[in-house]
Amino acid sequence: MNNIIYLLIALPLGFTLGIFYFVNLWITVRQIPTTQWPFRLIVGSFVGRTSITILGFYLIMDGSWQRMLISLVGFVLARSILINYWQPKQEYNDGN
């Protein structure tokens, strides 16, 4: 019973890691044209985001591959939702 609770908690924690990772990626990409040191920004942001995300997955996993898998599903779910949210909206023209 206790293991099921940990599995259910892993999904929103993975989702939170995904939101953290991809929102910070979005912020980094938007700042590239305005910074004096784009390489430092890109590399620093990548190292920071990746380090925190891997540490988060490691703490969530706690030796259980099932928790890792479920948190990874939450991470990918966050990615899918953010891609759908941020994609440019197309206007449909019916020919009139």
mmCIF file with all atom_site columns, C-alpha atoms in Angstrom:
data_model
loop_
_atom_site.group_PDB
_atom_site.id
_atom_site.type_symbol
_atom_site.label_atom_id
_atom_site.label_alt_id
_atom_site.label_comp_id
_atom_site.label_asym_id
_atom_site.label_entity_id
_atom_site.label_seq_id
_atom_site.pdbx_PDB_ins_code
_atom_site.Cartn_x
_atom_site.Cartn_y
_atom_site.Cartn_z
_atom_site.occupancy
_atom_site.B_iso_or_equiv
_atom_site.pdbx_formal_charge
_atom_site.auth_seq_id
_atom_site.auth_comp_id
_atom_site.auth_asym_id
_atom_site.auth_atom_id
_atom_site.pdbx_PDB_model_num
ATOM 1  C CA . MET A 1 1  ? 0.000   0.000  0.000   1.00 0.00 ? 1  MET A CA 1
ATOM 2  C CA . ASN A 1 2  ? 2.808   2.366  0.862   1.00 0.00 ? 2  ASN A CA 1
ATOM 3  C CA . ASN A 1 3  ? 4.509   1.656  -2.472  1.00 0.00 ? 3  ASN A CA 1
ATOM 4  C CA . ILE A 1 4  ? 1.341   2.612  -4.377  1.00 0.00 ? 4  ILE A CA 1
ATOM 5  C CA . ILE A 1 5  ? 1.301   6.007  -2.672  1.00 0.00 ? 5  ILE A CA 1
ATOM 6  C CA . TYR A 1 6  ? 4.916   6.614  -3.698  1.00 0.00 ? 6  TYR A CA 1
ATOM 7  C CA . LEU A 1 7  ? 4.062   5.630  -7.272  1.00 0.00 ? 7  LEU A CA 1
ATOM 8  C CA . LEU A 1 8  ? 1.116   8.046  -7.322  1.00 0.00 ? 8  LEU A CA 1
ATOM 9  C CA . ILE A 1 9  ? 3.294   10.849 -5.977  1.00 0.00 ? 9  ILE A CA 1
ATOM 10 C CA . ALA A 1 10 ? 5.976   10.210 -8.629  1.00 0.00 ? 10 ALA A CA 1
ATOM 11 C CA . LEU A 1 11 ? 3.733   11.388 -11.504 1.00 0.00 ? 11 LEU A CA 1
ATOM 12 C CA . PRO A 1 12 ? 3.111   14.960 -10.268 1.00 0.00 ? 12 PRO A CA 1
ATOM 13 C CA . LEU A 1 13 ? 6.727   15.250 -9.144  1.00 0.00 ? 13 LEU A CA 1
ATOM 14 C CA . GLY A 1 14 ? 7.914   14.274 -12.633 1.00 0.00 ? 14 GLY A CA 1
ATOM 15 C CA . PHE A 1 15 ? 5.407   16.719 -14.091 1.00 0.00 ? 15 PHE A CA 1
ATOM 16 C CA . THR A 1 16 ? 6.864   19.451 -11.874 1.00 0.00 ? 16 THR A CA 1
ATOM 17 C CA . LEU A 1 17 ? 10.384  18.617 -13.026 1.00 0.00 ? 17 LEU A CA 1
ATOM 18 C CA . GLY A 1 18 ? 9.192   18.840 -16.632 1.00 0.00 ? 18 GLY A CA 1
ATOM 19 C CA . ILE A 1 19 ? 7.581   22.234 -16.039 1.00 0.00 ? 19 ILE A CA 1
ATOM 20 C CA . PHE A 1 20 ? 10.787  23.451 -14.366 1.00 0.00 ? 20 PHE A CA 1
ATOM 21 C CA . TYR A 1 21 ? 13.026  22.170 -17.160 1.00 0.00 ? 21 TYR A CA 1
ATOM 22 C CA . PHE A 1 22 ? 11.030  23.376 -20.152 1.00 0.00 ? 22 PHE A CA 1
ATOM 23 C CA . VAL A 1 23 ? 9.960   26.749 -18.727 1.00 0.00 ? 23 VAL A CA 1
ATOM 24 C CA . ASN A 1 24 ? 13.592  27.531 -17.990 1.00 0.00 ? 24 ASN A CA 1
ATOM 25 C CA . LEU A 1 25 ? 14.546  26.365 -21.478 1.00 0.00 ? 25 LEU A CA 1
ATOM 26 C CA . TRP A 1 26 ? 11.903  28.709 -22.913 1.00 0.00 ? 26 TRP A CA 1
ATOM 27 C CA . ILE A 1 27 ? 13.228  31.610 -20.832 1.00 0.00 ? 27 ILE A CA 1
ATOM 28 C CA . THR A 1 28 ? 16.790  30.883 -21.977 1.00 0.00 ? 28 THR A CA 1
ATOM 29 C CA . VAL A 1 29 ? 15.852  30.759 -25.652 1.00 0.00 ? 29 VAL A CA 1
ATOM 30 C CA . ARG A 1 30 ? 13.976  34.045 -25.377 1.00 0.00 ? 30 ARG A CA 1
ATOM 31 C CA . GLN A 1 31 ? 16.998  35.741 -23.738 1.00 0.00 ? 31 GLN A CA 1
ATOM 32 C CA . ILE A 1 32 ? 19.571  34.633 -26.314 1.00 0.00 ? 32 ILE A CA 1
ATOM 33 C CA . PRO A 1 33 ? 19.088  37.635 -28.668 1.00 0.00 ? 33 PRO A CA 1
ATOM 34 C CA . THR A 1 34 ? 19.460  40.160 -25.833 1.00 0.00 ? 34 THR A CA 1
ATOM 35 C CA . THR A 1 35 ? 22.520  38.812 -24.018 1.00 0.00 ? 35 THR A CA 1
ATOM 36 C CA . GLN A 1 36 ? 26.140  39.746 -24.609 1.00 0.00 ? 36 GLN A CA 1
ATOM 37 C CA . TRP A 1 37 ? 27.325  36.180 -23.951 1.00 0.00 ? 37 TRP A CA 1
ATOM 38 C CA . PRO A 1 38 ? 24.896  33.761 -25.605 1.00 0.00 ? 38 PRO A CA 1
ATOM 39 C CA . PHE A 1 39 ? 27.274  30.792 -25.302 1.00 0.00 ? 39 PHE A CA 1
ATOM 40 C CA . ARG A 1 40 ? 27.603  31.257 -21.538 1.00 0.00 ? 40 ARG A CA 1
ATOM 41 C CA . LEU A 1 41 ? 23.849  31.601 -21.219 1.00 0.00 ? 41 LEU A CA 1
ATOM 42 C CA . ILE A 1 42 ? 23.143  28.459 -23.232 1.00 0.00 ? 42 ILE A CA 1
ATOM 43 C CA . VAL A 1 43 ? 25.765  26.299 -21.523 1.00 0.00 ? 43 VAL A CA 1
ATOM 44 C CA . GLY A 1 44 ? 25.081  27.627 -18.023 1.00 0.00 ? 44 GLY A CA 1
ATOM 45 C CA . SER A 1 45 ? 21.360  27.175 -18.399 1.00 0.00 ? 45 SER A CA 1
ATOM 46 C CA . PHE A 1 46 ? 21.799  23.670 -19.795 1.00 0.00 ? 46 PHE A CA 1
ATOM 47 C CA . VAL A 1 47 ? 24.094  22.590 -16.969 1.00 0.00 ? 47 VAL A CA 1
ATOM 48 C CA . GLY A 1 48 ? 21.824  24.097 -14.312 1.00 0.00 ? 48 GLY A CA 1
ATOM 49 C CA . ARG A 1 49 ? 18.570  22.724 -15.715 1.00 0.00 ? 49 ARG A CA 1
ATOM 50 C CA . THR A 1 50 ? 19.993  19.287 -16.381 1.00 0.00 ? 50 THR A CA 1
ATOM 51 C CA . SER A 1 51 ? 21.716  19.006 -13.001 1.00 0.00 ? 51 SER A CA 1
ATOM 52 C CA . ILE A 1 52 ? 18.605  19.939 -11.053 1.00 0.00 ? 52 ILE A CA 1
ATOM 53 C CA . THR A 1 53 ? 16.405  17.670 -13.172 1.00 0.00 ? 53 THR A CA 1
ATOM 54 C CA . ILE A 1 54 ? 18.706  14.653 -12.849 1.00 0.00 ? 54 ILE A CA 1
ATOM 55 C CA . LEU A 1 55 ? 18.980  15.237 -9.100  1.00 0.00 ? 55 LEU A CA 1
ATOM 56 C CA . GLY A 1 56 ? 15.190  15.440 -8.911  1.00 0.00 ? 56 GLY A CA 1
ATOM 57 C CA . PHE A 1 57 ? 14.772  12.177 -10.809 1.00 0.00 ? 57 PHE A CA 1
ATOM 58 C CA . TYR A 1 58 ? 17.362  10.533 -8.578  1.00 0.00 ? 58 TYR A CA 1
ATOM 59 C CA . LEU A 1 59 ? 15.548  11.643 -5.420  1.00 0.00 ? 59 LEU A CA 1
ATOM 60 C CA . ILE A 1 60 ? 12.151  10.606 -6.773  1.00 0.00 ? 60 ILE A CA 1
ATOM 61 C CA . MET A 1 61 ? 13.462  7.245  -7.937  1.00 0.00 ? 61 MET A CA 1
ATOM 62 C CA . ASP A 1 62 ? 15.019  6.238  -4.602  1.00 0.00 ? 62 ASP A CA 1
ATOM 63 C CA . GLY A 1 63 ? 16.088  2.910  -6.080  1.00 0.00 ? 63 GLY A CA 1
ATOM 64 C CA . SER A 1 64 ? 12.762  2.014  -7.718  1.00 0.00 ? 64 SER A CA 1
ATOM 65 C CA . TRP A 1 65 ? 12.676  1.841  -11.510 1.00 0.00 ? 65 TRP A CA 1
ATOM 66 C CA . GLN A 1 66 ? 8.859   1.980  -11.393 1.00 0.00 ? 66 GLN A CA 1
ATOM 67 C CA . ARG A 1 67 ? 8.943   5.415  -9.740  1.00 0.00 ? 67 ARG A CA 1
ATOM 68 C CA . MET A 1 68 ? 11.517  6.537  -12.288 1.00 0.00 ? 68 MET A CA 1
ATOM 69 C CA . LEU A 1 69 ? 9.320   5.394  -15.153 1.00 0.00 ? 69 LEU A CA 1
ATOM 70 C CA . ILE A 1 70 ? 6.188   7.072  -13.779 1.00 0.00 ? 70 ILE A CA 1
ATOM 71 C CA . SER A 1 71 ? 8.026   10.325 -13.064 1.00 0.00 ? 71 SER A CA 1
ATOM 72 C CA . LEU A 1 72 ? 9.408   10.219 -16.605 1.00 0.00 ? 72 LEU A CA 1
ATOM 73 C CA . VAL A 1 73 ? 5.818   9.915  -17.883 1.00 0.00 ? 73 VAL A CA 1
ATOM 74 C CA . GLY A 1 74 ? 4.965   13.059 -15.903 1.00 0.00 ? 74 GLY A CA 1
ATOM 75 C CA . PHE A 1 75 ? 8.010   14.818 -17.384 1.00 0.00 ? 75 PHE A CA 1
ATOM 76 C CA . VAL A 1 76 ? 6.970   13.950 -20.952 1.00 0.00 ? 76 VAL A CA 1
ATOM 77 C CA . LEU A 1 77 ? 3.381   14.932 -20.196 1.00 0.00 ? 77 LEU A CA 1
ATOM 78 C CA . ALA A 1 78 ? 4.576   18.376 -19.079 1.00 0.00 ? 78 ALA A CA 1
ATOM 79 C CA . ARG A 1 79 ? 6.585   18.673 -22.292 1.00 0.00 ? 79 ARG A CA 1
ATOM 80 C CA . SER A 1 80 ? 3.564   17.794 -24.424 1.00 0.00 ? 80 SER A CA 1
ATOM 81 C CA . ILE A 1 81 ? 1.309   20.261 -22.635 1.00 0.00 ? 81 ILE A CA 1
ATOM 82 C CA . LEU A 1 82 ? 3.841   23.098 -22.886 1.00 0.00 ? 82 LEU A CA 1
ATOM 83 C CA . ILE A 1 83 ? 4.492   22.438 -26.576 1.00 0.00 ? 83 ILE A CA 1
ATOM 84 C CA . ASN A 1 84 ? 0.772   22.608 -27.246 1.00 0.00 ? 84 ASN A CA 1
ATOM 85 C CA . TYR A 1 85 ? 0.486   25.786 -25.156 1.00 0.00 ? 85 TYR A CA 1
ATOM 86 C CA . TRP A 1 86 ? 3.442   27.601 -26.748 1.00 0.00 ? 86 TRP A CA 1
ATOM 87 C CA . GLN A 1 87 ? 3.010   26.625 -30.389 1.00 0.00 ? 87 GLN A CA 1
ATOM 88 C CA . PRO A 1 88 ? 1.907   29.453 -32.660 1.00 0.00 ? 88 PRO A CA 1
ATOM 89 C CA . LYS A 1 89 ? -1.805  29.458 -33.299 1.00 0.00 ? 89 LYS A CA 1
ATOM 90 C CA . GLN A 1 90 ? -2.753  29.189 -36.949 1.00 0.00 ? 90 GLN A CA 1
ATOM 91 C CA . GLU A 1 91 ? -5.684  31.108 -38.323 1.00 0.00 ? 91 GLU A CA 1
ATOM 92 C CA . TYR A 1 92 ? -7.889  29.043 -40.543 1.00 0.00 ? 92 TYR A CA 1
ATOM 93 C CA . ASN A 1 93 ? -9.218  30.630 -43.710 1.00 0.00 ? 93 ASN A CA 1
ATOM 94 C CA . ASP A 1 94 ? -12.246 28.939 -45.218 1.00 0.00 ? 94 ASP A CA 1
ATOM 95 C CA . GLY A 1 95 ? -11.748 30.635 -48.567 1.00 0.00 ? 95 GLY A CA 1
ATOM 96 C CA . ASN A 1 96 ? -13.989 33.662 -48.021 1.00 0.00 ? 96 ASN A CA 1
#
